[in-house]
Coordinates of C-alpha atoms in Angstrom, one line a residue:
M411 CA 0.0 0.0 0.0
A412 CA 1.5 3.4 -1.0
P413 CA 2.3 5.8 1.8
P414 CA 0.3 9.0 2.1
P415 CA 1.4 11.8 -0.2
A416 CA 2.2 14.1 2.8
R417 CA 5.0 11.8 4.0
R418 CA 6.9 11.6 0.6
P419 CA 8.6 15.0 0.7
R420 CA 9.9 14.3 4.3
R421 CA 11.4 10.9 3.2
R422 CA 13.1 12.5 0.2
A423 CA 14.7 15.1 2.5
I424 CA 16.0 12.3 4.8
R425 CA 17.5 10.4 1.9
R426 CA 19.2 13.6 0.6
A427 CA 20.6 14.3 4.1
R428 CA 21.9 10.7 4.4
S429 CA 23.5 10.9 0.9
S430 CA 25.2 14.2 1.8
L431 CA 26.6 12.6 5.0
L432 CA 28.0 9.6 3.0
V433 CA 29.6 11.9 0.5
G434 CA 31.3 13.8 3.3
S435 CA 32.5 10.6 5.0
R436 CA 33.9 9.4 1.7
D437 CA 35.8 12.7 1.2
R438 CA 37.3 12.4 4.7
S439 CA 38.2 8.8 4.4
A440 CA 40.1 9.5 1.2
E441 CA 42.5 11.8 3.0
D442 CA 42.1 12.3 6.7
W443 CA 41.7 8.6 7.3
W444 CA 45.2 8.0 5.9
W445 CA 46.7 10.9 7.8
D446 CA 45.2 9.6 11.1
R447 CA 46.2 6.1 10.4
L448 CA 49.8 6.7 9.3
A449 CA 50.5 9.9 11.2
P450 CA 47.9 10.3 14.1
S451 CA 47.3 13.8 15.2
G452 CA 49.3 14.8 18.2
S453 CA 52.1 12.3 17.4
E454 CA 54.4 15.0 15.9
Y455 CA 54.8 13.1 12.7
H456 CA 54.1 14.2 9.1
L457 CA 54.0 12.5 5.7
M458 CA 56.1 13.2 2.6
Q459 CA 54.6 11.9 -0.6
A460 CA 56.9 11.0 -3.5
D461 CA 56.1 9.4 -6.9
S462 CA 55.9 5.9 -5.6
M463 CA 56.1 6.0 -1.8
L464 CA 54.9 7.8 1.4
L465 CA 57.5 8.7 4.0
V466 CA 56.6 9.1 7.7
L467 CA 58.9 11.7 9.1
P468 CA 59.2 13.2 12.7
G469 CA 58.1 16.7 13.3
L470 CA 55.1 18.7 11.9
G471 CA 55.8 19.4 8.2
P472 CA 54.2 21.4 5.5
S473 CA 52.2 18.4 4.2
R474 CA 50.5 17.8 7.6
A475 CA 49.9 21.5 8.0
R476 CA 48.2 21.7 4.6
A477 CA 45.9 18.8 5.5
H478 CA 45.1 20.5 8.8
R479 CA 44.1 23.7 7.0
R480 CA 41.9 21.8 4.5
A481 CA 40.2 20.1 7.5
S482 CA 39.6 23.5 9.2
R483 CA 38.1 25.0 6.0
R484 CA 35.8 22.0 5.6
A485 CA 34.6 22.4 9.2
Q486 CA 33.9 26.1 8.7
R487 CA 31.7 25.6 5.6
P488 CA 28.0 26.2 6.3
P489 CA 25.7 23.2 6.0
P490 CA 23.3 23.1 3.0
S491 CA 20.0 24.8 3.7
G492 CA 16.9 22.8 4.1
S493 CA 18.6 19.6 5.2
V494 CA 18.7 17.6 8.3
A495 CA 22.5 18.0 8.5
A496 CA 21.9 21.5 10.0
A497 CA 20.4 19.8 13.1
K498 CA 23.5 17.5 13.4
P499 CA 26.7 19.6 13.2
R500 CA 29.9 17.8 12.2
P501 CA 32.2 16.9 15.1
R502 CA 34.9 19.4 15.5
P503 CA 38.4 18.1 14.6
R504 CA 40.8 17.3 17.4
P505 CA 43.1 20.2 18.2
E506 CA 46.5 19.9 16.7
P507 CA 49.7 20.9 18.6
A508 CA 51.1 24.2 17.8
P509 CA 53.7 24.0 15.0
A510 CA 57.3 24.3 16.1
P511 CA 59.1 27.4 14.9
E512 CA 60.7 26.9 11.5
Q513 CA 64.4 26.3 11.5
G514 CA 67.0 27.1 8.8
P515 CA 68.2 24.4 6.5
D516 CA 70.4 21.7 8.0
A517 CA 74.0 22.2 6.9
G518 CA 74.6 18.4 7.0
W519 CA 76.6 16.1 9.2
G520 CA 79.7 16.7 7.0
D521 CA 79.9 20.4 8.2
R522 CA 79.3 19.5 11.8
I523 CA 82.4 17.2 12.0
P524 CA 85.5 19.1 13.2
L525 CA 88.1 19.5 10.6
E526 CA 90.7 17.5 12.6
V527 CA 88.4 14.5 12.8
L528 CA 87.5 14.7 9.1
V529 CA 91.3 14.8 8.2
E530 CA 91.8 11.8 10.5
I531 CA 89.1 9.8 8.6
F532 CA 90.5 10.8 5.3
G533 CA 93.9 9.7 6.5
L534 CA 92.7 6.2 7.2
L535 CA 91.3 5.9 3.7
V536 CA 94.4 7.3 2.1
A537 CA 96.6 4.9 4.1
A538 CA 94.6 2.0 2.6
D539 CA 94.0 3.1 -1.0
G540 CA 96.2 6.2 -1.6
P541 CA 95.0 9.7 -2.0
M542 CA 93.9 9.4 -5.6
P543 CA 91.2 9.3 -6.8
F544 CA 89.4 9.5 -3.4
L545 CA 90.7 13.0 -2.3
G546 CA 90.0 14.4 -5.7
R547 CA 86.4 13.3 -5.5
A548 CA 85.9 14.2 -1.9
A549 CA 87.2 17.8 -2.6
R550 CA 84.1 18.4 -4.8
V551 CA 81.5 17.5 -2.1
C552 CA 81.5 20.8 -0.1
R553 CA 83.8 23.5 1.2
R554 CA 84.6 21.7 4.4
W555 CA 85.6 18.5 2.6
H556 CA 87.6 20.5 0.1
E557 CA 89.5 22.1 3.0
A558 CA 90.1 18.7 4.6
A559 CA 91.2 17.0 1.3
S560 CA 93.7 19.8 0.7
Q561 CA 95.6 19.2 3.9
P562 CA 99.4 18.6 3.1
A563 CA 99.6 15.7 5.5
L564 CA 97.4 13.6 3.2
W565 CA 99.5 14.1 0.1
H566 CA 102.8 12.4 1.0
T567 CA 102.4 9.4 -1.4
V568 CA 100.6 9.5 -4.8
T569 CA 100.3 6.7 -7.3
L570 CA 98.5 7.3 -10.6
S571 CA 98.0 4.7 -13.4
P572 CA 95.9 4.6 -16.6
P573 CA 93.1 2.0 -17.2
L574 CA 94.0 -1.6 -17.9
A575 CA 95.1 -2.6 -21.4
G576 CA 92.6 -4.3 -23.6
R577 CA 89.7 -1.9 -23.2
A578 CA 88.3 0.2 -26.0
V579 CA 90.5 2.8 -27.5
K580 CA 88.0 5.6 -27.0
G581 CA 87.6 4.6 -23.3
N582 CA 91.4 4.7 -22.8
V583 CA 91.6 8.2 -24.3
K584 CA 88.8 9.4 -22.1
A585 CA 90.3 7.8 -19.0
E586 CA 93.7 9.3 -19.8
K587 CA 92.1 12.8 -20.1
K588 CA 90.6 12.3 -16.7
L589 CA 93.9 11.3 -15.2
L590 CA 95.6 14.3 -16.7
A591 CA 92.9 16.5 -15.3
S592 CA 93.5 14.9 -11.9
L593 CA 97.2 15.6 -12.2
E594 CA 96.7 19.2 -13.2
W595 CA 94.4 19.6 -10.2
L596 CA 97.1 18.1 -8.0
M597 CA 99.9 20.1 -9.7
P598 CA 98.7 23.4 -11.1
N599 CA 101.2 24.5 -13.7
R600 CA 100.6 28.2 -13.2
W601 CA 100.4 28.3 -9.4
A602 CA 102.6 25.2 -8.8
S603 CA 104.8 26.9 -6.2
M604 CA 101.6 27.8 -4.2
S605 CA 100.0 24.3 -4.3
P606 CA 99.9 22.8 -0.8
R607 CA 99.2 19.4 -2.2
F608 CA 102.0 18.9 -4.7
S609 CA 104.6 20.8 -2.7
Q610 CA 104.3 18.3 0.2
L611 CA 104.7 15.2 -2.0
Q612 CA 107.3 12.7 -0.8
R613 CA 106.6 9.8 -3.2
L614 CA 105.2 10.1 -6.7
T615 CA 104.6 7.1 -9.0
L616 CA 103.2 7.1 -12.5
I617 CA 102.6 3.7 -13.9
H618 CA 102.4 3.0 -17.7
W619 CA 101.9 6.7 -18.5
K620 CA 102.6 8.3 -21.8
S621 CA 102.0 12.0 -22.5
Q622 CA 101.3 12.8 -18.9
V623 CA 105.0 12.3 -18.1
H624 CA 105.9 15.7 -19.5
P625 CA 104.1 17.9 -16.9
V626 CA 105.5 15.8 -14.1
L627 CA 109.2 16.1 -15.1
K628 CA 108.8 19.8 -15.9
S629 CA 107.7 20.4 -12.3
S630 CA 109.9 22.4 -10.0
C631 CA 107.7 22.6 -6.9
C632 CA 108.5 19.4 -5.0
P633 CA 111.1 20.4 -2.3
H634 CA 110.1 17.4 -0.2
L635 CA 109.9 14.7 -2.9
Q636 CA 112.0 11.7 -2.1
V637 CA 110.8 9.0 -4.6
L638 CA 110.0 9.7 -8.3
E639 CA 109.0 6.7 -10.4
V640 CA 107.8 6.9 -14.0
S641 CA 107.2 3.9 -16.2
T642 CA 105.7 3.1 -19.6
S643 CA 104.5 -0.2 -21.0
I644 CA 107.1 -2.6 -22.4
N645 CA 107.9 -2.2 -26.2
H646 CA 105.7 0.9 -26.4
N647 CA 106.7 3.1 -29.3
N648 CA 106.4 6.7 -28.4
T649 CA 108.3 9.9 -29.1
P650 CA 111.5 10.4 -27.1
L651 CA 111.0 12.3 -23.8
Q652 CA 113.2 15.2 -23.0
L653 CA 114.3 15.1 -19.4
P654 CA 115.2 18.5 -17.9
I655 CA 118.0 17.2 -15.6
E656 CA 119.1 20.5 -14.1
A657 CA 115.5 21.8 -13.5
L658 CA 114.7 18.5 -11.8
Q659 CA 117.7 18.8 -9.6
K660 CA 116.8 22.3 -8.5
G661 CA 113.1 21.4 -7.9
C662 CA 113.7 18.1 -6.0
P663 CA 116.8 18.6 -3.8
Q664 CA 115.8 15.8 -1.4
L665 CA 115.3 13.2 -4.1
Q666 CA 116.5 9.8 -2.9
V667 CA 115.1 7.4 -5.6
L668 CA 114.7 8.1 -9.3
R669 CA 113.3 5.4 -11.5
L670 CA 112.6 6.0 -15.2
L671 CA 111.6 2.6 -16.5
N672 CA 111.1 1.7 -20.2
L673 CA 111.3 5.3 -21.2
T674 CA 112.8 6.4 -24.5
W675 CA 114.2 9.7 -23.4
L676 CA 116.7 12.3 -24.4
P677 CA 118.3 14.7 -22.0
K678 CA 117.4 18.3 -22.6
P679 CA 120.4 20.0 -24.0
S680 CA 122.2 22.1 -21.4
G681 CA 124.0 24.3 -24.0
R682 CA 127.6 25.3 -24.3
G683 CA 129.2 26.9 -21.3
V684 CA 126.2 26.2 -19.1
A685 CA 127.2 25.0 -15.6
L686 CA 126.1 21.7 -14.2
G687 CA 123.1 21.6 -11.9
P688 CA 123.3 21.1 -8.2
G689 CA 122.9 17.4 -8.6
F690 CA 121.1 15.0 -6.3
P691 CA 123.1 15.1 -3.0
S692 CA 120.7 12.6 -1.3
L693 CA 120.2 10.2 -4.2
E694 CA 120.7 6.6 -3.3
E695 CA 119.0 4.7 -6.2
L696 CA 119.0 5.5 -9.9
C697 CA 117.2 3.1 -12.3
L698 CA 117.2 3.7 -16.0
A699 CA 116.4 0.2 -17.0
S700 CA 114.8 -0.3 -20.4
S701 CA 113.9 -3.2 -22.7
T702 CA 114.4 -1.1 -25.8
C703 CA 117.1 1.1 -27.2
N704 CA 117.7 4.4 -25.3
F705 CA 120.0 7.3 -25.6
V706 CA 121.7 7.3 -22.2
S707 CA 125.4 8.0 -22.6
N708 CA 128.3 8.6 -20.3
E709 CA 127.8 12.3 -20.5
V710 CA 124.1 12.1 -19.5
L711 CA 125.0 9.8 -16.6
G712 CA 127.6 12.3 -15.4
R713 CA 125.1 15.1 -15.5
L714 CA 122.7 13.0 -13.4
L715 CA 125.2 11.7 -10.8
H716 CA 128.0 14.3 -10.5
G717 CA 126.7 15.3 -7.1
S718 CA 125.5 12.0 -5.7
P719 CA 128.2 10.6 -3.4
N720 CA 125.6 8.5 -1.5
L721 CA 124.5 6.4 -4.4
R722 CA 124.0 2.7 -3.5
L723 CA 122.1 1.2 -6.4
L724 CA 122.7 1.8 -10.1
D725 CA 120.5 0.0 -12.6
L726 CA 121.5 0.5 -16.3
R727 CA 120.0 -2.6 -17.9
G728 CA 119.5 -2.0 -21.6
C729 CA 121.8 1.1 -21.7
T730 CA 124.1 -0.1 -24.4
R731 CA 126.0 3.3 -24.7
I732 CA 127.4 3.2 -21.2
T733 CA 131.0 2.1 -21.0
P734 CA 133.1 0.9 -18.0
A735 CA 135.3 4.1 -18.4
G736 CA 132.2 6.3 -17.9
L737 CA 131.2 4.4 -14.8
H738 CA 134.7 4.5 -13.4
D739 CA 134.6 8.3 -13.4
L740 CA 131.4 8.6 -11.3
P741 CA 131.9 10.1 -7.8
C742 CA 130.1 7.2 -6.1
P743 CA 132.6 5.4 -3.9
E744 CA 130.1 3.2 -2.0
L745 CA 128.1 1.5 -4.8
E746 CA 126.5 -1.8 -3.6
Q747 CA 124.4 -2.9 -6.5
L748 CA 125.4 -2.5 -10.2
H749 CA 123.1 -3.9 -13.0
L750 CA 124.5 -3.7 -16.5
G751 CA 122.7 -6.6 -18.1
L752 CA 121.6 -6.5 -21.7
Y753 CA 118.4 -8.3 -22.6
G754 CA 116.9 -8.7 -26.1
V755 CA 120.1 -7.7 -27.9
S756 CA 120.6 -10.2 -30.7
D757 CA 124.3 -9.4 -31.3
R758 CA 125.4 -9.2 -27.7
L759 CA 128.0 -11.9 -28.1
T760 CA 129.6 -10.4 -31.2
L761 CA 130.2 -7.0 -29.6
V762 CA 133.5 -7.4 -27.8
K763 CA 134.1 -4.9 -25.0
E764 CA 136.9 -4.2 -22.7
G765 CA 137.4 -2.5 -19.3
S766 CA 135.2 -4.6 -17.0
S767 CA 138.1 -4.6 -14.5
L768 CA 137.6 -0.9 -14.0
L769 CA 134.3 -1.7 -12.4
T770 CA 135.5 -4.3 -9.9
Q771 CA 138.7 -2.5 -9.0
K772 CA 136.6 0.5 -8.0
W773 CA 133.8 -1.2 -6.1
Y774 CA 135.0 -4.7 -5.2
H775 CA 135.0 -3.9 -1.4
T776 CA 131.3 -2.7 -1.4
L777 CA 129.6 -4.6 -4.3
R778 CA 126.9 -7.0 -3.1
E779 CA 125.2 -7.5 -6.4
L780 CA 126.8 -7.5 -9.9
D781 CA 124.9 -8.1 -13.2
L782 CA 127.0 -8.4 -16.4
S783 CA 124.4 -10.5 -18.3
G784 CA 124.8 -10.3 -22.1
Q785 CA 127.9 -8.1 -22.0
G786 CA 130.4 -8.9 -24.7
F787 CA 133.6 -8.8 -22.6
S788 CA 136.3 -11.2 -23.6
E789 CA 137.5 -14.2 -21.6
K790 CA 140.7 -12.4 -20.5
D791 CA 138.8 -9.3 -19.6
L792 CA 136.3 -11.1 -17.4
E793 CA 139.2 -13.0 -15.7
Q794 CA 140.9 -9.8 -14.7
A795 CA 137.7 -8.2 -13.5
L796 CA 136.6 -11.1 -11.3
A797 CA 140.1 -11.6 -10.0
A798 CA 139.6 -8.4 -8.0
F799 CA 137.4 -10.2 -5.5
S800 CA 140.2 -12.5 -4.6
G801 CA 142.7 -9.7 -3.9
T802 CA 141.1 -8.6 -0.6
P803 CA 143.2 -8.2 2.5
S804 CA 143.8 -11.3 4.6
G805 CA 141.1 -12.0 7.1
S806 CA 138.3 -10.2 5.1
H807 CA 135.9 -11.5 2.5
P808 CA 134.1 -9.7 -0.3
A809 CA 130.5 -8.7 0.3
L810 CA 129.4 -10.1 -3.1
C811 CA 126.3 -12.3 -2.7
S812 CA 124.7 -12.2 -6.2
L813 CA 126.6 -12.6 -9.5
N814 CA 124.8 -12.7 -12.9
L815 CA 127.1 -13.9 -15.7
R816 CA 124.4 -15.2 -18.1
A817 CA 125.4 -15.3 -21.8
T818 CA 129.0 -14.2 -21.1
R819 CA 132.4 -15.6 -22.1
V820 CA 133.3 -16.5 -18.5
T821 CA 135.6 -19.6 -18.2
P822 CA 135.4 -22.4 -15.6
N823 CA 138.7 -21.3 -14.0
T824 CA 137.3 -17.8 -13.6
V825 CA 134.1 -19.0 -12.0
S826 CA 136.0 -21.3 -9.6
T827 CA 138.2 -18.4 -8.5
V828 CA 135.3 -16.0 -7.8
V829 CA 133.2 -18.7 -6.0
S830 CA 136.2 -19.7 -3.8
S831 CA 136.8 -16.1 -2.9
C832 CA 133.2 -15.2 -2.1
P833 CA 131.8 -17.5 0.6
S834 CA 128.7 -15.2 1.0
L835 CA 127.6 -15.9 -2.6
L836 CA 123.9 -16.9 -2.7
Y837 CA 123.0 -16.5 -6.3
L838 CA 125.1 -17.4 -9.4
N839 CA 123.6 -17.4 -12.9
L840 CA 125.6 -19.2 -15.6
E841 CA 122.9 -19.8 -18.2
S842 CA 124.0 -19.8 -21.8
C843 CA 127.7 -19.4 -21.0
R844 CA 129.3 -21.0 -24.1
C845 CA 132.7 -21.6 -22.4
L846 CA 131.3 -23.8 -19.6
P847 CA 130.8 -27.6 -19.8
R848 CA 127.3 -28.9 -20.3
G849 CA 125.2 -29.6 -17.3
L850 CA 126.5 -26.5 -15.4
K851 CA 124.9 -23.8 -17.5
R852 CA 122.1 -22.9 -15.2
A853 CA 121.2 -20.6 -12.2
Y854 CA 122.3 -21.6 -8.7
R855 CA 120.5 -20.4 -5.6
G856 CA 121.6 -20.9 -2.1
V857 CA 125.0 -21.7 -0.5
E858 CA 124.6 -25.5 -1.1
E859 CA 123.9 -25.2 -4.8
V860 CA 126.7 -22.7 -5.3
Q861 CA 129.2 -24.9 -3.5
W862 CA 128.0 -27.9 -5.6
C863 CA 128.8 -25.9 -8.7
L864 CA 132.2 -25.2 -7.4
E865 CA 132.9 -28.9 -6.7
Q866 CA 131.7 -29.8 -10.2
L867 CA 134.0 -27.2 -11.8
L868 CA 137.0 -28.3 -9.8
T869 CA 136.4 -31.9 -10.7
S870 CA 136.0 -31.3 -14.4
H871 CA 139.1 -29.1 -14.4
A872 CA 141.2 -31.7 -12.6
S873 CA 140.1 -34.6 -14.8
P874 CA 142.1 -35.3 -18.0
S875 CA 140.5 -33.9 -21.2

C-alpha cells in the first residue's frame, strides 16, 4: 500500500541528508583517514609523498599543515540549507599541537664534523688506497671536505695509473684525459709553487703513463719529494721524452730514488758553457732500465750523478751506450748494486768490449750484487775483472752475494776463483755461458747449490780432457 502523499517530501529530504553525509564521509576517508592512520594527530609526525612512496617523518611538516588547513576549512563551511544536516553539526576536529618554529636548512653532518676529525678519517682511507682518486672526488663535495682534502699531511704518497690494457681505445683516451685533469688539479702549472698538495709530496709514482710524463718532469715545486718513479709499457713506441735534468735537480733537492723505466728519453740540451746543476746530493738509487734502445750516454750519466756521493744502487740494464770508463769516473765510492745486463740484444756476443776490470777494482769492497748479463767482454777481460774479488786483504771477504754472468764468455777457471773467494755468494747465474761444460749452464740459488757448482767445476778441471 502506497504511503500517504504528505510523507513523501519528508522521506526524500531524509534520503538527501543521508547521501550528503555519506559523501562527506567518503571525502574524509580518502585523505584524513590515511593521515590519522599513518601519522595520528598529536604524534608530531608528518608525511612526505613521492612518486611511488609515502615517508613518515618526525616533526610537523608542510604536508601535515596543509591537511590541517583543509580540514579546518571544511569544518567552517555552512551546512546546506533545508537539510537535516543542519540539526546535526559535524564533530569538530581534534586540536593539533602548535607547530614548532621553523628552523633554517640543516648544513649536513659533514659540516658538523670538526676539521681535525675529518682529516683523520680521510687519512685512514688514504693509508689503505692512496689519495687518488678519493681525495680528488671528496674535494668536490663541499667546502669543508675541500679544505680537509687539501691538507698537506694527506699528500705524501701519490700513485697514478691509466686503465688496464685491452679496453676500447675511446675509453682509454677518455680515461687518460681524466687522469691528466687529476694531475693538473694536483699540480697546477701556473700556481705550482703555491700548491699545498704537490709541494708536500714525498713519493710520486706514474705507472704506464705516456703524454702525462711531461708535466711531471717539468715540475719544480717538490722540495720534499724523495721518490719519483715513472714507467711506460714494455715495447711501447712513443716519441722520445726530453728530461730537464738541471731543472729536476733544482726542484727536487731531497730526491733519494729516481726510476725512469722503459722510457725512450733524451736529456734536454744544457747548452755550451752552461754550468752543471746542483745534482742530487741525497740520491741513493738510480734506475734507467729499459727493454728497448735508449740514448743514455756517459755524458748524461755524469750530469745526473756528478753530485751524488751516497748512491748505492745503479740499474742501467739495456743502456748499451754506457762504458766501464764512464762508470769509473762517477763520484760514487760506496756502490753496492750494479746492474749492466743486456736483454733482447741479438748481437750481444759479437760486440767485444773491454774494461770490466775498471768496475770491480773501483767497487770490489762494497759490491753486493753485480749483473753483467749479455755483456760482450772477452774471456781475459772477465778473468781480470773477477780476480779483483780474490785480492782482498787477509782476514776479510768480499761482500758479493749475487753474480749474474748469463750469456757471457766466462771460463770455468774464472768461475771457480770467484766462488772460492766469495763465501757469501747466494746467487750465481751461468745460463747460456758458451765456455762452460754442459750440465753446469744454469742458475744456482743458495749456498749449497753454489758450492756444488764449485765442486763440479773443480772436478771437471782436474780430470784429463
